[in-house]
Short mmCIF file of C-alpha atoms and ligand atoms in Angstrom, two decimals:
data_model
loop_
_atom_site.label_atom_id
_atom_site.label_comp_id
_atom_site.label_asym_id
_atom_site.label_seq_id
_atom_site.Cartn_x
_atom_site.Cartn_y
_atom_site.Cartn_z
CA MET A 1 -57.01 85.57 14.76
CA ASP A 2 -53.27 84.95 14.35
CA SER A 3 -53.09 82.40 11.52
CA ASN A 4 -49.74 81.25 12.89
CA LYS A 5 -51.19 80.23 16.23
CA ARG A 6 -52.59 76.78 16.72
CA PRO A 7 -56.07 77.20 18.22
CA ASP A 8 -56.31 75.78 21.74
CA ASN A 9 -59.28 73.63 20.74
CA MET A 10 -57.69 72.18 17.60
CA VAL A 11 -58.09 68.40 17.65
CA ARG A 12 -54.86 66.41 17.38
CA ILE A 13 -54.77 64.37 14.18
CA THR A 14 -54.21 60.83 15.35
CA THR A 15 -56.40 58.69 13.08
CA LYS A 16 -56.97 58.13 9.38
CA GLU A 17 -60.48 59.62 9.67
CA LEU A 18 -59.18 62.81 11.29
CA ALA A 19 -56.44 63.02 8.67
CA GLU A 20 -58.97 62.64 5.85
CA ALA A 21 -61.11 65.42 7.31
CA PHE A 22 -58.00 67.62 7.53
CA ILE A 23 -57.05 66.80 3.93
CA ASP A 24 -60.56 67.61 2.65
CA ALA A 25 -60.53 70.95 4.49
CA GLN A 26 -57.08 71.84 3.17
CA VAL A 27 -57.91 70.82 -0.39
CA LYS A 28 -60.85 73.22 -0.25
CA ALA A 29 -58.83 76.00 1.38
CA VAL A 30 -55.96 75.68 -1.11
CA ARG A 31 -58.34 75.73 -4.09
CA GLU A 32 -59.94 78.88 -2.71
CA GLN A 33 -56.60 80.55 -2.06
CA VAL A 34 -54.96 79.63 -5.35
CA GLY A 35 -57.80 79.69 -7.89
CA ASP A 36 -56.36 78.83 -11.30
CA LYS A 37 -52.88 80.20 -10.53
CA LYS A 38 -49.65 78.24 -10.32
CA VAL A 39 -47.80 77.23 -7.14
CA LEU A 40 -44.10 76.47 -6.79
CA LEU A 41 -42.69 74.02 -4.24
CA ALA A 42 -39.15 72.99 -3.40
CA LEU A 43 -39.54 69.26 -2.93
CA SER A 44 -36.63 67.82 -0.98
CA GLY A 45 -38.18 64.41 -0.41
CA GLY A 46 -38.35 65.00 3.33
CA VAL A 47 -41.57 64.22 5.16
CA ASP A 48 -42.88 67.79 5.28
CA SER A 49 -42.33 68.85 1.69
CA SER A 50 -43.52 65.44 0.46
CA VAL A 51 -46.78 65.71 2.39
CA VAL A 52 -47.33 69.24 1.10
CA ALA A 53 -46.65 68.06 -2.45
CA ALA A 54 -49.09 65.16 -2.22
CA LEU A 55 -51.74 67.40 -0.64
CA LEU A 56 -51.36 70.08 -3.30
CA ILE A 57 -51.35 67.56 -6.14
CA LYS A 58 -54.67 66.36 -4.78
CA ALA A 59 -55.97 69.93 -4.58
CA ILE A 60 -54.64 71.53 -7.76
CA GLY A 61 -52.92 68.82 -9.82
CA LYS A 62 -50.56 70.23 -12.41
CA GLN A 63 -50.95 73.81 -11.20
CA LEU A 64 -48.33 72.72 -8.69
CA VAL A 65 -44.78 72.87 -10.01
CA CYS A 66 -42.34 70.91 -7.87
CA VAL A 67 -38.61 71.52 -8.10
CA HIS A 68 -36.31 68.87 -6.71
CA VAL A 69 -32.74 70.08 -6.38
CA ASN A 70 -30.21 67.30 -5.98
CA HIS A 71 -27.31 69.03 -4.24
CA GLY A 72 -25.18 65.93 -4.53
CA LEU A 73 -25.37 65.41 -0.77
CA MET A 74 -28.42 63.17 -0.74
CA ARG A 75 -28.35 59.62 0.53
CA LYS A 76 -28.16 56.81 -1.98
CA GLY A 77 -31.31 56.48 -4.09
CA GLU A 78 -33.11 59.44 -2.54
CA SER A 79 -33.50 61.66 -5.58
CA GLU A 80 -34.48 58.64 -7.67
CA ASN A 81 -37.14 57.86 -5.08
CA VAL A 82 -38.57 61.39 -5.24
CA ILE A 83 -38.87 61.04 -9.03
CA GLU A 84 -40.40 57.59 -8.71
CA VAL A 85 -43.01 58.58 -6.13
CA PHE A 86 -44.00 61.97 -7.48
CA LYS A 87 -43.36 61.96 -11.21
CA ASN A 88 -44.07 58.34 -12.01
CA GLY A 89 -46.50 57.61 -9.17
CA LEU A 90 -48.50 60.82 -8.76
CA ASP A 91 -47.92 62.29 -12.23
CA ALA A 92 -46.57 65.48 -10.66
CA ASN A 93 -45.33 68.45 -12.60
CA LEU A 94 -41.77 67.86 -11.35
CA ILE A 95 -38.58 69.57 -12.41
CA TYR A 96 -35.46 67.64 -11.44
CA VAL A 97 -32.21 69.60 -11.21
CA ASP A 98 -28.97 67.72 -10.76
CA ALA A 99 -26.77 70.44 -9.27
CA THR A 100 -24.18 68.04 -7.83
CA ASP A 101 -21.21 69.57 -9.64
CA ARG A 102 -22.16 73.13 -8.70
CA PHE A 103 -22.35 72.30 -5.01
CA LEU A 104 -19.28 70.09 -4.87
CA ASP A 105 -17.18 72.56 -6.83
CA LEU A 106 -18.16 75.37 -4.47
CA LEU A 107 -17.48 73.21 -1.43
CA ALA A 108 -14.07 72.00 -2.64
CA GLY A 109 -11.41 72.89 -0.07
CA VAL A 110 -13.91 74.38 2.42
CA SER A 111 -13.41 72.76 5.81
CA ASP A 112 -15.13 75.11 8.28
CA PRO A 113 -18.53 73.59 9.23
CA GLU A 114 -20.45 76.88 9.34
CA SER A 115 -18.98 77.99 6.00
CA LYS A 116 -20.04 74.69 4.48
CA ARG A 117 -23.59 75.12 5.81
CA LYS A 118 -23.77 78.68 4.52
CA ILE A 119 -22.49 77.73 1.06
CA ILE A 120 -24.99 74.89 0.77
CA GLY A 121 -27.89 77.07 1.95
CA ALA A 122 -27.02 79.99 -0.32
CA GLU A 123 -26.39 77.84 -3.37
CA PHE A 124 -29.66 76.07 -2.82
CA ILE A 125 -31.44 79.41 -3.06
CA ASN A 126 -29.44 80.31 -6.19
CA VAL A 127 -30.38 77.10 -7.97
CA PHE A 128 -34.00 77.31 -6.88
CA ASP A 129 -34.25 80.98 -7.92
CA GLU A 130 -32.79 80.19 -11.32
CA GLU A 131 -35.36 77.47 -11.89
CA ALA A 132 -38.17 79.73 -10.68
CA ALA A 133 -37.04 82.49 -13.07
CA LYS A 134 -37.46 80.09 -16.01
CA LEU A 135 -41.11 79.53 -15.14
CA ASP A 136 -43.97 81.77 -16.17
CA GLY A 137 -46.93 82.86 -14.13
CA ILE A 138 -46.08 81.48 -10.70
CA SER A 139 -48.06 83.37 -8.06
CA PHE A 140 -47.61 81.22 -4.98
CA LEU A 141 -44.79 79.54 -3.10
CA ALA A 142 -45.72 76.45 -1.10
CA GLN A 143 -43.70 75.54 1.96
CA GLY A 144 -43.58 72.55 4.27
CA THR A 145 -43.54 74.73 7.37
CA ILE A 146 -44.77 72.83 10.43
CA TYR A 147 -45.75 74.09 13.87
CA PRO A 148 -42.39 73.43 15.58
CA ASP A 149 -40.78 75.67 12.90
CA ILE A 150 -43.12 78.49 13.92
CA LEU A 151 -42.41 77.92 17.61
CA GLU A 152 -38.67 77.84 16.85
CA SER A 153 -38.77 81.17 14.99
CA ILE A 154 -40.68 82.73 17.88
CA LYS A 155 -37.89 81.53 20.21
CA GLN A 156 -35.25 82.99 17.89
CA ALA A 157 -37.13 86.28 17.67
CA GLU A 158 -36.96 86.34 21.47
CA GLY A 159 -33.17 86.25 21.15
CA LYS A 160 -32.38 82.63 22.05
CA LYS A 161 -29.20 81.50 20.35
CA ALA A 162 -29.02 78.56 17.95
CA VAL A 163 -26.02 76.22 18.18
CA LYS A 164 -25.81 75.75 14.40
CA SER A 165 -27.22 77.60 11.43
CA HIS A 166 -29.84 74.96 10.65
CA HIS A 167 -31.44 75.24 7.31
CA ASN A 168 -34.21 73.37 5.64
CA VAL A 169 -33.69 72.68 2.02
CA GLY A 170 -37.22 73.29 0.93
CA GLY A 171 -38.22 76.42 2.72
CA LEU A 172 -35.87 79.29 2.18
CA PRO A 173 -36.36 81.85 -0.53
CA GLU A 174 -37.85 84.61 1.61
CA GLU A 175 -37.08 87.38 -0.86
CA MET A 176 -39.33 85.86 -3.50
CA GLU A 177 -42.38 88.00 -3.88
CA MET A 178 -44.98 85.31 -3.86
CA GLU A 179 -47.84 84.60 -1.56
CA LEU A 180 -47.23 81.61 0.70
CA VAL A 181 -49.21 78.39 0.75
CA GLU A 182 -48.48 76.53 3.99
CA PRO A 183 -51.12 73.84 4.44
CA ILE A 184 -49.45 71.95 7.32
CA LYS A 185 -48.13 74.89 9.33
CA LEU A 186 -50.29 74.16 12.37
CA LEU A 187 -49.38 70.47 12.55
CA PHE A 188 -46.89 68.68 14.73
CA LYS A 189 -44.61 66.09 13.13
CA ASP A 190 -46.59 63.05 14.27
CA GLU A 191 -49.72 64.59 12.73
CA VAL A 192 -47.90 65.28 9.47
CA ARG A 193 -47.05 61.58 9.30
CA VAL A 194 -50.66 60.52 9.88
CA VAL A 195 -51.69 62.88 7.06
CA GLY A 196 -48.91 61.49 4.83
CA ASP A 197 -50.17 57.95 5.45
CA ALA A 198 -53.72 58.99 4.63
CA LEU A 199 -52.49 60.56 1.39
CA GLY A 200 -51.02 57.20 0.42
CA LEU A 201 -47.35 58.19 0.45
CA PRO A 202 -44.89 55.28 0.85
CA HIS A 203 -44.18 54.26 4.44
CA GLY A 204 -40.44 54.80 4.02
CA MET A 205 -41.03 58.41 3.01
CA VAL A 206 -43.56 59.19 5.73
CA TYR A 207 -41.48 57.63 8.51
CA ARG A 208 -38.12 58.72 7.15
CA GLN A 209 -35.65 59.56 9.89
CA PRO A 210 -34.72 63.24 10.15
CA PHE A 211 -32.11 64.25 7.60
CA PRO A 212 -30.40 67.65 7.78
CA GLY A 213 -30.88 70.15 4.97
CA PRO A 214 -27.13 70.18 4.16
CA GLY A 215 -27.39 66.40 3.89
CA LEU A 216 -24.28 64.26 3.86
CA GLY A 217 -22.30 67.51 3.69
CA VAL A 218 -22.29 67.71 7.51
CA ARG A 219 -21.31 64.05 7.83
CA CYS A 220 -18.40 64.15 5.40
CA LEU A 221 -16.28 66.09 7.88
CA GLY A 222 -13.93 68.88 6.88
CA ALA A 223 -13.37 69.61 3.21
CA ILE A 224 -15.60 67.31 1.17
CA THR A 225 -13.99 65.20 -1.52
CA ARG A 226 -15.94 63.13 -4.01
CA ASP A 227 -14.22 59.87 -3.12
CA ARG A 228 -14.82 60.27 0.60
CA LEU A 229 -18.42 61.38 0.00
CA HIS A 230 -18.91 58.26 -2.11
CA ALA A 231 -17.49 56.07 0.68
CA LEU A 232 -19.77 57.77 3.22
CA ARG A 233 -22.84 57.24 1.03
CA GLU A 234 -22.06 53.55 0.56
CA ALA A 235 -21.34 53.01 4.26
CA ASP A 236 -24.57 54.82 5.19
CA THR A 237 -26.51 52.56 2.83
CA ILE A 238 -25.06 49.47 4.49
CA LEU A 239 -25.95 50.78 7.95
CA ARG A 240 -29.52 51.48 6.86
CA GLU A 241 -29.85 48.07 5.21
CA GLU A 242 -28.66 46.34 8.38
CA PHE A 243 -31.05 48.39 10.52
CA GLU A 244 -33.90 47.20 8.29
CA ILE A 245 -32.77 43.57 8.53
CA SER A 246 -32.38 43.72 12.32
CA GLY A 247 -35.81 45.30 12.79
CA LEU A 248 -34.35 48.41 14.45
CA ALA A 249 -35.30 50.77 11.62
CA GLY A 250 -38.24 52.85 12.73
CA LYS A 251 -37.46 52.21 16.39
CA VAL A 252 -34.42 54.48 16.58
CA TRP A 253 -34.79 58.24 16.02
CA GLN A 254 -31.71 58.70 13.88
CA TYR A 255 -28.80 56.52 12.80
CA PHE A 256 -26.12 57.37 10.34
CA VAL A 257 -22.48 57.25 9.38
CA VAL A 258 -19.90 60.03 9.63
CA VAL A 259 -16.58 59.94 7.80
CA PRO A 260 -13.83 62.26 9.07
CA ASP A 261 -11.05 63.64 6.91
CA MET A 262 -8.29 61.59 8.51
CA LYS A 263 -6.70 58.32 7.64
CA SER A 264 -5.19 55.61 9.75
CA VAL A 265 -2.96 52.71 8.88
CA GLY A 266 -4.63 49.38 8.33
CA VAL A 267 -3.99 46.14 6.51
CA LYS A 268 -5.84 44.50 3.66
CA ASP A 269 -4.84 41.54 1.51
CA GLU A 270 -1.63 41.37 3.54
CA SER A 271 -0.65 44.89 2.49
CA ARG A 272 -0.62 48.25 4.19
CA TYR A 273 -4.00 49.92 3.64
CA GLU A 274 -4.51 53.51 4.69
CA GLY A 275 -8.14 54.39 4.97
CA TRP A 276 -10.76 56.55 6.64
CA PRO A 277 -12.75 55.39 9.65
CA ALA A 278 -16.53 55.17 9.36
CA ILE A 279 -18.17 56.41 12.58
CA ILE A 280 -21.58 55.00 13.44
CA ARG A 281 -24.02 57.11 15.42
CA ALA A 282 -27.48 56.05 16.62
CA VAL A 283 -29.47 58.30 18.92
CA ASN A 284 -32.88 58.73 20.45
CA THR A 285 -34.52 61.99 21.39
CA THR A 286 -37.91 63.59 21.60
CA ASP A 287 -37.08 67.18 20.71
CA ALA A 288 -33.49 66.97 19.35
CA MET A 289 -32.35 69.35 22.12
CA THR A 290 -30.85 66.46 24.07
CA ALA A 291 -30.25 62.93 22.85
CA SER A 292 -29.32 59.57 24.32
CA ILE A 293 -27.48 56.72 22.71
CA GLU A 294 -29.17 53.68 21.28
CA GLU A 295 -27.21 50.72 22.62
CA LEU A 296 -26.75 48.76 19.43
CA PRO A 297 -26.41 44.97 19.68
CA TYR A 298 -22.88 43.70 19.16
CA ALA A 299 -24.05 41.31 16.47
CA LEU A 300 -25.29 44.27 14.44
CA LEU A 301 -22.08 46.23 15.05
CA HIS A 302 -19.99 43.25 13.93
CA LYS A 303 -22.02 42.72 10.78
CA VAL A 304 -21.96 46.42 9.84
CA THR A 305 -18.22 46.61 10.52
CA SER A 306 -17.50 43.54 8.45
CA ARG A 307 -19.65 44.73 5.54
CA ILE A 308 -18.39 48.32 5.52
CA THR A 309 -14.72 47.38 5.72
CA SER A 310 -15.02 44.73 3.03
CA GLU A 311 -17.48 46.46 0.67
CA VAL A 312 -16.57 50.15 0.88
CA GLU A 313 -13.47 51.32 -0.93
CA GLY A 314 -11.31 53.57 1.26
CA ILE A 315 -12.63 52.61 4.72
CA ASN A 316 -10.49 50.45 6.97
CA ARG A 317 -12.04 50.88 10.42
CA VAL A 318 -15.47 51.31 12.00
CA LEU A 319 -15.98 53.29 15.22
CA TYR A 320 -19.11 53.59 17.35
CA ASP A 321 -19.89 57.01 18.83
CA ILE A 322 -21.49 56.62 22.27
CA THR A 323 -21.60 60.31 23.17
CA PRO A 324 -24.98 61.69 24.23
CA LYS A 325 -26.13 65.24 23.48
CA PRO A 326 -24.81 67.18 25.28
CA THR A 327 -21.84 67.16 24.91
CA GLY A 328 -21.98 65.92 21.35
CA THR A 329 -24.56 67.41 19.03
CA ILE A 330 -26.46 64.79 17.03
CA GLU A 331 -24.64 65.65 13.82
CA TRP A 332 -20.87 66.10 13.89
CA GLU A 333 -20.90 69.48 12.15
P1 XMP B 1 -27.82 68.76 16.13
O1 XMP B 1 -26.67 68.29 15.32
O2 XMP B 1 -27.92 70.26 16.21
O3 XMP B 1 -29.11 68.28 15.32
O4 XMP B 1 -27.88 68.12 17.49
C1 XMP B 1 -30.41 68.26 15.85
C2 XMP B 1 -31.33 67.68 14.80
O5 XMP B 1 -31.46 68.57 13.69
C3 XMP B 1 -31.01 67.94 12.49
N1 XMP B 1 -30.30 68.96 11.71
C4 XMP B 1 -30.88 69.68 10.75
N2 XMP B 1 -32.13 69.64 10.25
N3 XMP B 1 -31.56 71.35 8.74
C5 XMP B 1 -32.46 70.46 9.23
O6 XMP B 1 -33.58 70.41 8.76
C6 XMP B 1 -30.30 71.46 9.19
O7 XMP B 1 -29.50 72.27 8.73
C7 XMP B 1 -29.95 70.58 10.25
N4 XMP B 1 -28.80 70.38 10.94
C8 XMP B 1 -29.05 69.38 11.85
C9 XMP B 1 -30.13 66.81 12.94
O8 XMP B 1 -30.04 65.79 11.95
C10 XMP B 1 -30.83 66.37 14.20
O9 XMP B 1 -31.98 65.57 13.91
#
């Protein structure tokens, strides 16, 4: 049987009971596969790698070594949250690498979107490889592969072209000679979330909106600078806070802020104030191939605009992107 093919009669995991049965079966399977050997996992803090981490901690405890690479392009508080949940909460064997300077130095002056993506992807592998080389006796590499990833690679193998070089921080180092552990590879995303809930992961982590592997790097348009990246991160935090307050969080597929590398003239404290615009995007989709716009209430737009322009240094305007996909992609780069 092809282990990468979801059996036709596989029951969809829709309830806590089904998730618990799945977890029990995977705990057993992982213990059998791994024995007393060590397993390495790149833990980005995304839903898939987090669920794999929690599952493997349940199965093999400290035989799992998690590496969390902070590429400096995470949203505010995200790396801290990974440490809190896994190291403090689940007592994971977690290595935290703050590689912010390495990534930002490499990205300095690079404005082409594909070059940026390639640099981030390649440097992620470098950092991860370096950490792996410091460890002894690792025999397995765990990955948060899910079924849509398998279907996507089949499509690519059939020669269908991708619009962007997507990459998942958390599942790349193919050249590593380790056996793979992929406990959720036959699950769809909604099933992964049910399993994550059953494992007791925080709601915010399990229902986290999709976040691209290159992170804020594809939302800080053109050549990334630290000050503009900081402004983007702060503006994004405000947008997410206001979505929570308004009750829209969890109802909209993806919402975020983009900051382009252009300035316009504005006025603040009765003086000329040149600043960047913050662009708000909120979209809904089922498969990310096409997307429609969430029509945000004006009250929310006003509040977000007022907070971003008054609280975030360097931003003097807020724009609202109402372009569906196509013609816009969801991300701007
Ligand atoms: P686009 O911009 O192509 O995005 O319409 C479609 C969906 O994919 C997400 N995205 C990524 N996800 N690695 C990922 O894991 C990536 O490199 C990447 N780039 C885009 C995007 O946020 C949207 O949900």
